[in-house]
Short mmCIF file of C-alpha atoms and ligand atoms in Angstrom, two decimals:
data_model
loop_
_atom_site.label_atom_id
_atom_site.label_comp_id
_atom_site.label_asym_id
_atom_site.label_seq_id
_atom_site.Cartn_x
_atom_site.Cartn_y
_atom_site.Cartn_z
CA UNK A 1 -21.29 39.16 -7.49
CA UNK A 2 -17.55 38.56 -7.41
CA UNK A 3 -15.74 38.83 -4.08
CA UNK A 4 -12.08 39.56 -4.69
CA UNK A 5 -9.17 38.74 -2.35
CA UNK A 6 -6.17 40.90 -1.44
CA UNK A 7 -7.20 43.98 -3.37
CA UNK A 8 -4.89 47.00 -3.48
CA UNK A 9 -6.82 50.03 -2.19
CA UNK A 10 -4.45 52.69 -3.53
CA UNK A 11 -6.68 53.49 -6.54
CA UNK A 12 -9.71 53.63 -4.23
CA UNK A 13 -8.58 56.54 -2.04
CA UNK A 14 -7.83 59.98 -3.45
CA UNK A 15 -4.75 60.41 -1.19
CA UNK A 16 -3.34 57.33 -2.97
CA UNK A 17 -1.98 55.59 0.11
CA UNK A 18 -1.49 51.87 -0.09
CA UNK A 19 -3.25 49.09 1.81
CA UNK A 20 -4.58 45.65 0.98
CA UNK A 21 -8.20 44.68 1.58
CA UNK A 22 -8.60 41.03 2.54
CA UNK A 23 -11.97 40.95 0.71
CA UNK A 24 -13.51 43.44 -1.72
CA UNK A 25 -16.82 43.60 -3.58
CA UNK A 26 -19.00 46.01 -5.56
CA UNK A 27 -22.69 45.15 -5.14
CA UNK A 28 -24.73 46.50 -8.08
CA UNK A 29 -28.18 46.07 -6.48
CA UNK A 30 -29.75 46.39 -3.05
CA UNK A 31 -30.23 42.60 -2.96
CA UNK A 32 -26.53 41.99 -3.63
CA UNK A 33 -25.63 44.47 -0.88
CA UNK A 34 -27.92 42.71 1.61
CA UNK A 35 -26.62 39.30 0.56
CA UNK A 36 -22.94 40.11 1.02
CA UNK A 37 -23.61 41.59 4.46
CA UNK A 38 -25.68 38.61 5.58
CA UNK A 39 -23.21 36.01 4.28
CA UNK A 40 -20.23 37.67 6.04
CA UNK A 41 -21.54 38.30 9.56
CA UNK A 42 -18.15 37.95 11.26
CA UNK A 43 -16.00 40.00 8.91
CA UNK A 44 -15.02 43.55 9.87
CA UNK A 45 -16.62 45.77 7.22
CA UNK A 46 -15.76 49.08 5.58
CA UNK A 47 -18.10 50.88 3.21
CA UNK A 48 -16.23 52.80 0.57
CA UNK A 49 -17.68 55.64 -1.49
CA UNK A 50 -15.30 57.37 -3.85
CA UNK A 51 -12.60 57.26 -1.15
CA UNK A 52 -12.37 61.06 -1.30
CA UNK A 53 -12.58 61.64 2.41
CA UNK A 54 -10.45 58.88 3.86
CA UNK A 55 -7.05 57.27 3.49
CA UNK A 56 -5.38 54.08 4.61
CA UNK A 57 -2.54 53.66 7.08
CA UNK A 58 -2.52 49.84 7.19
CA UNK A 59 -4.03 46.79 5.51
CA UNK A 60 -7.73 46.20 6.08
CA UNK A 61 -8.33 42.76 7.55
CA UNK A 62 -11.96 42.45 6.53
CA UNK A 63 -14.51 43.09 3.80
CA UNK A 64 -14.53 46.34 1.83
CA UNK A 65 -17.90 47.01 0.20
CA UNK A 66 -18.11 49.59 -2.57
CA UNK A 67 -21.77 50.05 -3.48
CA UNK A 68 -22.23 50.38 -7.25
CA UNK A 69 -25.97 51.07 -7.59
CA UNK A 70 -26.45 54.10 -9.84
CA UNK A 71 -30.15 54.39 -10.69
CA UNK A 72 -32.13 57.65 -10.48
CA UNK A 73 -35.83 57.09 -9.78
CA UNK A 74 -38.51 59.80 -9.61
CA UNK A 75 -40.60 59.36 -6.46
CA UNK A 76 -42.88 62.41 -6.60
CA UNK A 77 -43.21 65.13 -9.20
CA UNK A 78 -45.48 68.19 -9.08
CA UNK A 79 -45.38 71.73 -10.41
CA UNK A 80 -43.08 73.05 -7.70
CA UNK A 81 -40.89 70.14 -6.64
CA UNK A 82 -39.50 66.78 -7.56
CA UNK A 83 -38.28 63.99 -5.32
CA UNK A 84 -35.68 61.59 -6.69
CA UNK A 85 -34.19 58.45 -5.17
CA UNK A 86 -30.59 57.87 -6.23
CA UNK A 87 -28.29 54.85 -5.91
CA UNK A 88 -25.33 55.15 -3.55
CA UNK A 89 -22.73 54.37 -6.22
CA UNK A 90 -23.50 57.33 -8.48
CA UNK A 91 -20.71 59.84 -8.73
CA UNK A 92 -21.77 63.02 -6.91
CA UNK A 93 -21.08 65.57 -9.61
CA UNK A 94 -22.84 63.42 -12.22
CA UNK A 95 -25.97 63.80 -10.09
CA UNK A 96 -25.52 67.57 -9.77
CA UNK A 97 -25.11 67.83 -13.55
CA UNK A 98 -28.18 65.63 -14.07
CA UNK A 99 -30.28 67.90 -11.81
CA UNK A 100 -29.02 71.24 -13.14
CA UNK A 101 -29.63 69.97 -16.71
CA UNK A 102 -33.29 69.30 -15.86
CA UNK A 103 -33.77 72.60 -14.01
CA UNK A 104 -33.94 71.00 -10.57
CA UNK A 105 -32.53 73.45 -8.03
CA UNK A 106 -30.82 72.72 -4.71
CA UNK A 107 -27.56 70.91 -5.41
CA UNK A 108 -25.84 73.45 -7.70
CA UNK A 109 -23.61 75.01 -4.98
CA UNK A 110 -22.27 71.51 -4.35
CA UNK A 111 -20.96 71.17 -7.91
CA UNK A 112 -17.66 69.35 -8.42
CA UNK A 113 -17.36 68.09 -4.84
CA UNK A 114 -15.51 64.78 -5.13
CA UNK A 115 -17.95 62.36 -3.53
CA UNK A 116 -20.55 59.73 -4.27
CA UNK A 117 -24.27 59.79 -3.53
CA UNK A 118 -23.85 57.21 -0.77
CA UNK A 119 -21.08 59.17 0.92
CA UNK A 120 -22.77 62.58 0.72
CA UNK A 121 -24.98 62.17 3.83
CA UNK A 122 -22.22 60.60 5.91
CA UNK A 123 -20.21 63.79 6.26
CA UNK A 124 -23.06 66.06 5.13
CA UNK A 125 -21.04 67.57 2.30
CA UNK A 126 -21.26 71.32 2.04
CA UNK A 127 -19.89 74.29 0.12
CA UNK A 128 -20.71 77.93 -0.68
CA UNK A 129 -23.36 78.26 2.01
CA UNK A 130 -25.22 75.02 1.21
CA UNK A 131 -25.26 71.62 2.91
CA UNK A 132 -26.66 68.50 1.29
CA UNK A 133 -28.80 67.83 4.38
CA UNK A 134 -31.09 70.70 3.27
CA UNK A 135 -32.17 68.63 0.25
CA UNK A 136 -32.24 65.09 1.69
CA UNK A 137 -35.63 63.68 2.66
CA UNK A 138 -34.74 60.01 3.23
CA UNK A 139 -31.81 57.63 3.40
CA UNK A 140 -32.16 53.90 2.87
CA UNK A 141 -29.37 51.85 4.43
CA UNK A 142 -28.53 48.29 5.37
CA UNK A 143 -27.56 47.73 8.99
CA UNK A 144 -24.19 45.95 8.95
CA UNK A 145 -24.94 44.20 12.26
CA UNK A 146 -28.37 42.80 11.38
CA UNK A 147 -28.45 42.78 7.57
CA UNK A 148 -31.84 44.56 7.77
CA UNK A 149 -32.86 47.52 5.61
CA UNK A 150 -33.60 50.67 7.60
CA UNK A 151 -35.10 53.93 6.39
CA UNK A 152 -34.09 57.24 7.98
CA UNK A 153 -35.99 60.51 7.75
CA UNK A 154 -34.00 63.72 7.50
CA UNK A 155 -34.37 64.28 11.24
CA UNK A 156 -33.25 60.74 12.06
CA UNK A 157 -30.04 61.30 10.10
CA UNK A 158 -29.02 63.79 12.85
CA UNK A 159 -27.18 66.06 10.45
CA UNK A 160 -24.68 68.62 11.71
CA UNK A 161 -21.70 70.45 10.25
CA UNK A 162 -19.79 67.63 8.47
CA UNK A 163 -21.64 65.25 10.83
CA UNK A 164 -24.43 62.68 10.77
CA UNK A 165 -25.69 59.55 12.49
CA UNK A 166 -23.85 57.52 9.82
CA UNK A 167 -20.52 59.15 10.70
CA UNK A 168 -21.03 58.74 14.45
CA UNK A 169 -22.30 55.13 14.15
CA UNK A 170 -20.53 53.69 11.14
CA UNK A 171 -22.47 50.43 10.93
CA UNK A 172 -24.64 51.25 7.94
CA UNK A 173 -24.20 50.73 4.22
CA UNK A 174 -26.17 53.45 2.50
CA UNK A 175 -28.07 52.07 -0.48
CA UNK A 176 -30.07 55.05 -1.75
CA UNK A 177 -30.54 58.72 -0.90
CA UNK A 178 -33.73 60.66 -1.68
CA UNK A 179 -33.51 64.37 -2.50
CA UNK A 180 -36.28 66.98 -2.75
CA UNK A 181 -35.46 69.64 -5.31
CA UNK A 182 -37.21 72.78 -6.55
CA UNK A 183 -38.37 73.44 -10.06
CA UNK A 184 -37.96 77.20 -9.67
CA UNK A 185 -34.73 78.98 -8.87
CA UNK A 186 -33.65 82.38 -7.60
CA UNK A 187 -30.00 82.84 -6.68
CA UNK A 188 -29.45 83.77 -3.03
CA UNK A 189 -26.27 85.53 -2.01
CA UNK A 190 -24.78 83.36 0.70
CA UNK A 191 -21.05 83.23 0.15
CA UNK A 192 -18.69 86.07 -0.74
CA UNK A 193 -16.45 84.02 -3.05
CA UNK A 194 -19.39 82.89 -5.15
CA UNK A 195 -21.03 86.32 -5.20
CA UNK A 196 -17.79 87.75 -6.55
CA UNK A 197 -17.64 85.12 -9.27
CA UNK A 198 -21.21 85.98 -10.34
CA UNK A 199 -20.73 89.75 -10.21
CA UNK A 200 -22.41 91.56 -13.10
CA UNK A 201 -24.89 88.76 -13.81
CA UNK A 202 -28.44 89.67 -12.79
CA UNK A 203 -30.56 86.68 -11.79
CA UNK A 204 -27.99 83.99 -12.59
CA UNK A 205 -29.38 80.72 -13.90
CA UNK A 206 -28.74 77.33 -12.34
CA UNK A 207 -26.17 76.58 -15.03
CA UNK A 208 -24.39 79.90 -14.44
CA UNK A 209 -24.19 79.18 -10.70
CA UNK A 210 -22.87 75.69 -11.34
CA UNK A 211 -20.23 77.04 -13.71
CA UNK A 212 -19.21 79.76 -11.21
CA UNK A 213 -18.82 77.15 -8.46
CA UNK A 214 -16.72 74.97 -10.76
CA UNK A 215 -14.46 77.89 -11.70
CA UNK A 216 -14.00 78.87 -8.03
CA UNK A 217 -13.18 75.32 -6.97
CA UNK A 218 -10.73 74.74 -9.80
CA UNK A 219 -8.89 77.94 -8.92
CA UNK A 220 -8.56 77.15 -5.21
CA UNK A 221 -8.50 73.39 -4.81
CA UNK A 222 -6.05 70.85 -6.21
CA UNK A 223 -7.22 68.08 -8.56
CA UNK A 224 -6.67 64.77 -6.73
CA UNK A 225 -5.78 63.09 -10.04
CA UNK A 226 -2.78 65.38 -10.42
CA UNK A 227 -1.93 65.99 -6.76
CA UNK A 228 -3.54 63.39 -4.47
CA UNK A 229 -5.54 64.92 -1.59
CA UNK A 230 -8.82 64.57 0.27
CA UNK A 231 -10.13 68.17 0.18
CA UNK A 232 -10.29 70.07 3.46
CA UNK A 233 -8.33 67.99 5.95
CA UNK A 234 -9.68 69.65 9.10
CA UNK A 235 -13.10 71.02 10.03
CA UNK A 236 -13.52 74.73 10.60
CA UNK A 237 -13.48 75.04 14.41
CA UNK A 238 -16.67 75.94 16.26
CA UNK A 239 -16.08 78.33 19.18
CA UNK A 240 -18.07 79.72 22.08
CA UNK A 241 -18.16 83.52 22.53
CA UNK A 242 -15.40 83.26 25.16
CA UNK A 243 -13.17 81.11 22.96
CA UNK A 244 -13.72 83.49 20.06
CA UNK A 245 -12.68 86.48 22.22
CA UNK A 246 -9.54 84.64 23.40
CA UNK A 247 -8.61 83.86 19.81
CA UNK A 248 -9.12 87.46 18.68
CA UNK A 249 -6.71 88.59 21.42
CA UNK A 250 -3.87 86.52 19.90
CA UNK A 251 -4.93 86.82 16.26
CA UNK A 252 -7.07 89.97 15.83
CA UNK A 253 -7.91 89.59 12.11
CA UNK A 254 -9.13 86.00 12.23
CA UNK A 255 -12.32 85.55 10.16
CA UNK A 256 -15.28 84.83 12.45
CA UNK A 257 -18.71 83.69 11.23
CA UNK A 258 -21.95 83.33 13.21
CA UNK A 259 -22.88 79.67 13.61
CA UNK A 260 -25.81 79.72 16.07
CA UNK A 261 -26.56 80.84 19.60
CA UNK A 262 -23.24 81.54 21.39
CA UNK A 263 -21.55 79.68 18.55
CA UNK A 264 -19.01 80.99 16.10
CA UNK A 265 -17.04 79.39 13.31
CA UNK A 266 -13.53 80.38 12.42
CA UNK A 267 -11.34 79.47 9.45
CA UNK A 268 -9.01 76.52 9.92
CA UNK A 269 -7.25 77.57 6.70
CA UNK A 270 -6.46 80.97 8.21
CA UNK A 271 -5.08 79.48 11.44
CA UNK A 272 -2.90 77.02 9.50
CA UNK A 273 -1.63 79.79 7.25
CA UNK A 274 -0.82 82.04 10.22
CA UNK A 275 1.02 79.15 11.87
CA UNK A 276 3.34 79.24 8.85
CA UNK A 277 2.12 76.10 7.13
CA UNK A 278 0.66 77.34 3.86
CA UNK A 279 2.43 75.62 0.97
CA UNK A 280 4.86 74.00 3.38
CA UNK A 281 6.23 70.55 2.62
CA UNK A 282 7.62 67.82 4.88
CA UNK A 283 9.12 65.05 2.77
CA UNK A 284 6.38 63.85 0.47
CA UNK A 285 3.48 65.52 2.32
CA UNK A 286 2.48 69.18 2.45
CA UNK A 287 -0.28 71.76 2.34
CA UNK A 288 -1.52 73.09 -1.00
CA UNK A 289 0.10 76.34 -2.09
CA UNK A 290 -3.29 78.01 -2.84
CA UNK A 291 -5.24 76.61 0.14
CA UNK A 292 -3.67 75.75 3.46
CA UNK A 293 -6.58 73.54 4.62
CA UNK A 294 -5.85 70.95 1.94
CA UNK A 295 -3.10 68.45 2.70
CA UNK A 296 -1.49 67.12 -0.45
CA UNK A 297 0.53 64.02 -1.20
CA UNK A 298 3.63 64.65 -3.32
CA UNK A 299 4.48 60.97 -3.66
CA UNK A 300 4.28 58.82 -0.55
CA UNK A 301 2.24 55.61 -0.34
CA UNK A 302 2.36 55.62 3.46
CA UNK A 303 -0.69 56.97 5.25
CA UNK A 304 1.38 57.31 8.43
CA UNK A 305 3.33 60.17 6.83
CA UNK A 306 0.08 62.07 6.33
CA UNK A 307 -0.92 61.43 9.95
CA UNK A 308 2.45 62.67 11.23
CA UNK A 309 2.20 65.91 9.24
CA UNK A 310 -1.43 66.49 10.29
CA UNK A 311 -0.45 66.04 13.95
CA UNK A 312 2.39 68.51 13.57
CA UNK A 313 -0.06 71.11 12.22
CA UNK A 314 -2.51 70.40 15.06
CA UNK A 315 0.23 70.85 17.67
CA UNK A 316 1.50 74.07 16.15
CA UNK A 317 -1.98 75.64 15.85
CA UNK A 318 -2.81 74.58 19.42
CA UNK A 319 0.47 75.99 20.75
CA UNK A 320 0.15 79.33 18.95
CA UNK A 321 -3.58 80.01 19.07
CA UNK A 322 -5.05 77.61 21.67
CA UNK A 323 -7.37 76.04 19.07
CA UNK A 324 -7.80 72.30 18.59
CA UNK A 325 -8.20 71.34 14.94
CA UNK A 326 -10.35 68.30 14.40
CA UNK A 327 -9.76 66.19 11.26
CA UNK A 328 -12.56 65.99 8.75
CA UNK A 329 -10.84 63.24 6.79
CA UNK A 330 -10.86 59.75 8.30
CA UNK A 331 -7.75 57.57 8.58
CA UNK A 332 -8.05 53.78 8.51
N1 EPU B 1 -8.20 81.20 3.99
C1 EPU B 1 -6.91 81.45 4.38
N2 EPU B 1 -5.89 80.80 3.77
C2 EPU B 1 -6.09 79.93 2.76
C3 EPU B 1 -7.41 79.68 2.32
C4 EPU B 1 -8.45 80.31 2.95
O1 EPU B 1 -6.68 82.23 5.30
O2 EPU B 1 -5.11 79.35 2.27
C5 EPU B 1 -9.31 81.86 4.69
C6 EPU B 1 -9.84 83.08 3.99
O3 EPU B 1 -10.14 84.05 4.94
C7 EPU B 1 -11.13 82.60 3.37
C8 EPU B 1 -11.59 81.59 4.40
O4 EPU B 1 -10.39 80.99 4.87
O5 EPU B 1 -12.03 83.62 3.17
C9 EPU B 1 -12.52 80.54 3.87
O6 EPU B 1 -11.92 79.84 2.79
P1 EPU B 1 -12.79 79.02 1.74
O7 EPU B 1 -13.86 79.88 1.18
O8 EPU B 1 -11.89 78.35 0.78
O9 EPU B 1 -13.54 77.95 2.65
P2 EPU B 1 -13.04 76.97 3.82
O10 EPU B 1 -13.78 77.36 5.04
O11 EPU B 1 -11.57 76.88 3.92
C10 EPU B 1 -15.02 75.32 3.39
C11 EPU B 1 -15.21 73.84 3.23
C12 EPU B 1 -14.83 73.41 1.81
C13 EPU B 1 -15.70 74.18 0.81
C14 EPU B 1 -15.45 75.68 1.03
C15 EPU B 1 -16.31 76.55 0.14
C16 EPU B 1 -14.84 72.87 5.44
C17 EPU B 1 -13.93 72.07 6.30
N3 EPU B 1 -14.41 73.12 4.20
O12 EPU B 1 -13.63 75.57 3.28
O13 EPU B 1 -15.13 72.03 1.67
O14 EPU B 1 -15.38 73.84 -0.52
O15 EPU B 1 -15.78 76.00 2.41
O16 EPU B 1 -17.60 76.60 0.63
O17 EPU B 1 -15.91 73.28 5.89
C18 EPU B 1 -14.17 69.86 1.89
O18 EPU B 1 -14.96 69.70 2.81
O19 EPU B 1 -13.35 68.98 1.53
C19 EPU B 1 -14.15 71.16 1.21
C20 EPU B 1 -13.27 71.44 0.25
#
C-alpha cells in the first residue's frame, strides 16, 4: 500500500475546504488497515469516509486513513431475511441500490445520503423516519490505540440520534458493517414528505420508495458537486417538556415531534429560518435557499469562514429563541 505525503484534502471533503495531510493512505483490505495502524503507533490518525460530514480548518499533522474495502459478503440467508457484511469503503448509495435491486428491504429510506458504509454507523445516518442503526447487527473495527480488531454488537455501538460509540470515542477505524435486511416489504407511513411523494400509489414497491426519496432529496437538498456542503449542519434540538413550552411561548408555530419520555424534537431548520437566515449569505458562505439547515460554500477554501458563519447562526438562534444548536458536522 502506498503512503502519500502532503496530500491536499480539498477533494476529500464535500465542503471543499483546503488542508494538507502529512500522510495519507487507502487500505484496500483489512490486513492493510491493521498494518498501517500498527506501523504508525505515534502518528495522530483521522479516518475519512466520503468526507461528507466534516470539513477542515487547518492542516492535519498526522495520518489520514481512507478505507477502500468494498466487498459485499452474504453471512446468512433464509426465506425471510438476509445478513450481509459490507466493506467500509463502499459508497453508501451504491449499497442501497444493490439491496433494493435484490429486493432486500430496510435501507431504501436512506437512498442518496452522501456517505460511505464505514461512516454510516458513526453518525447513525437517518432520513424519512429511518435510522441505519435499525438494520445494523455488527460492526468490525480496528482499535487505533492497540491495532486489534474488535467486533461490536448493535447494542455495543450505543446508537442514538446522530450518535454512536464511534462518534463519542473516535479511536476506531471501521472495517466492515453487517446489516440484516428483510426479503418482504410493506411500506409504512412514517414521514409526511415521503407520504406526499407516494400519494396515489397503493402498496409502493421498494423501487418506488427509493425513487420517491431520491426525488424529495433532489428537490430540497443541494448537490455538493455543484454547491459544496455537508448536508444538515446542525442536529434537530431535543427538548424537555419545559423547554418545549418555553419555546412555544416565543415561537408558537414551531414544529414539535415526540422523541421519547419527556423528550421532544424540534426543527433546527425552522428556528434558523425564523431567525432570518434562510438563503442568507455572508461572503462566500451561506444557507441553502431551499433548506435553511444546510450551510453552503459559494467559493471559499477556508474552513474558518464556515465556522464563523455557523457560530453567528448559533448566537442568533440562542438570543431569539433560547435554543442551543449543536453541530452535526465535525470541523477538523
Ligand atoms: N423547515 C423549515 N425551513 C426549511 C426547511 C425545513 O422551516 O428551510 C421545517 C419544516 O417544518 C419541515 C421541517 O423543518 O417540515 C423538517 O424538514 P425536513 O423534512 O427537510 O427535515 P430536517 O429535520 O430538516 C432531517 C435530517 C436530514 C434528513 C431529513 C429527512 C437532521 C439533522 N437532518 O432534516 O438529514 O434528510 O430529516 O428525513 O436530522 C443530514 O443529516 O445531513 C440530513 C440531510
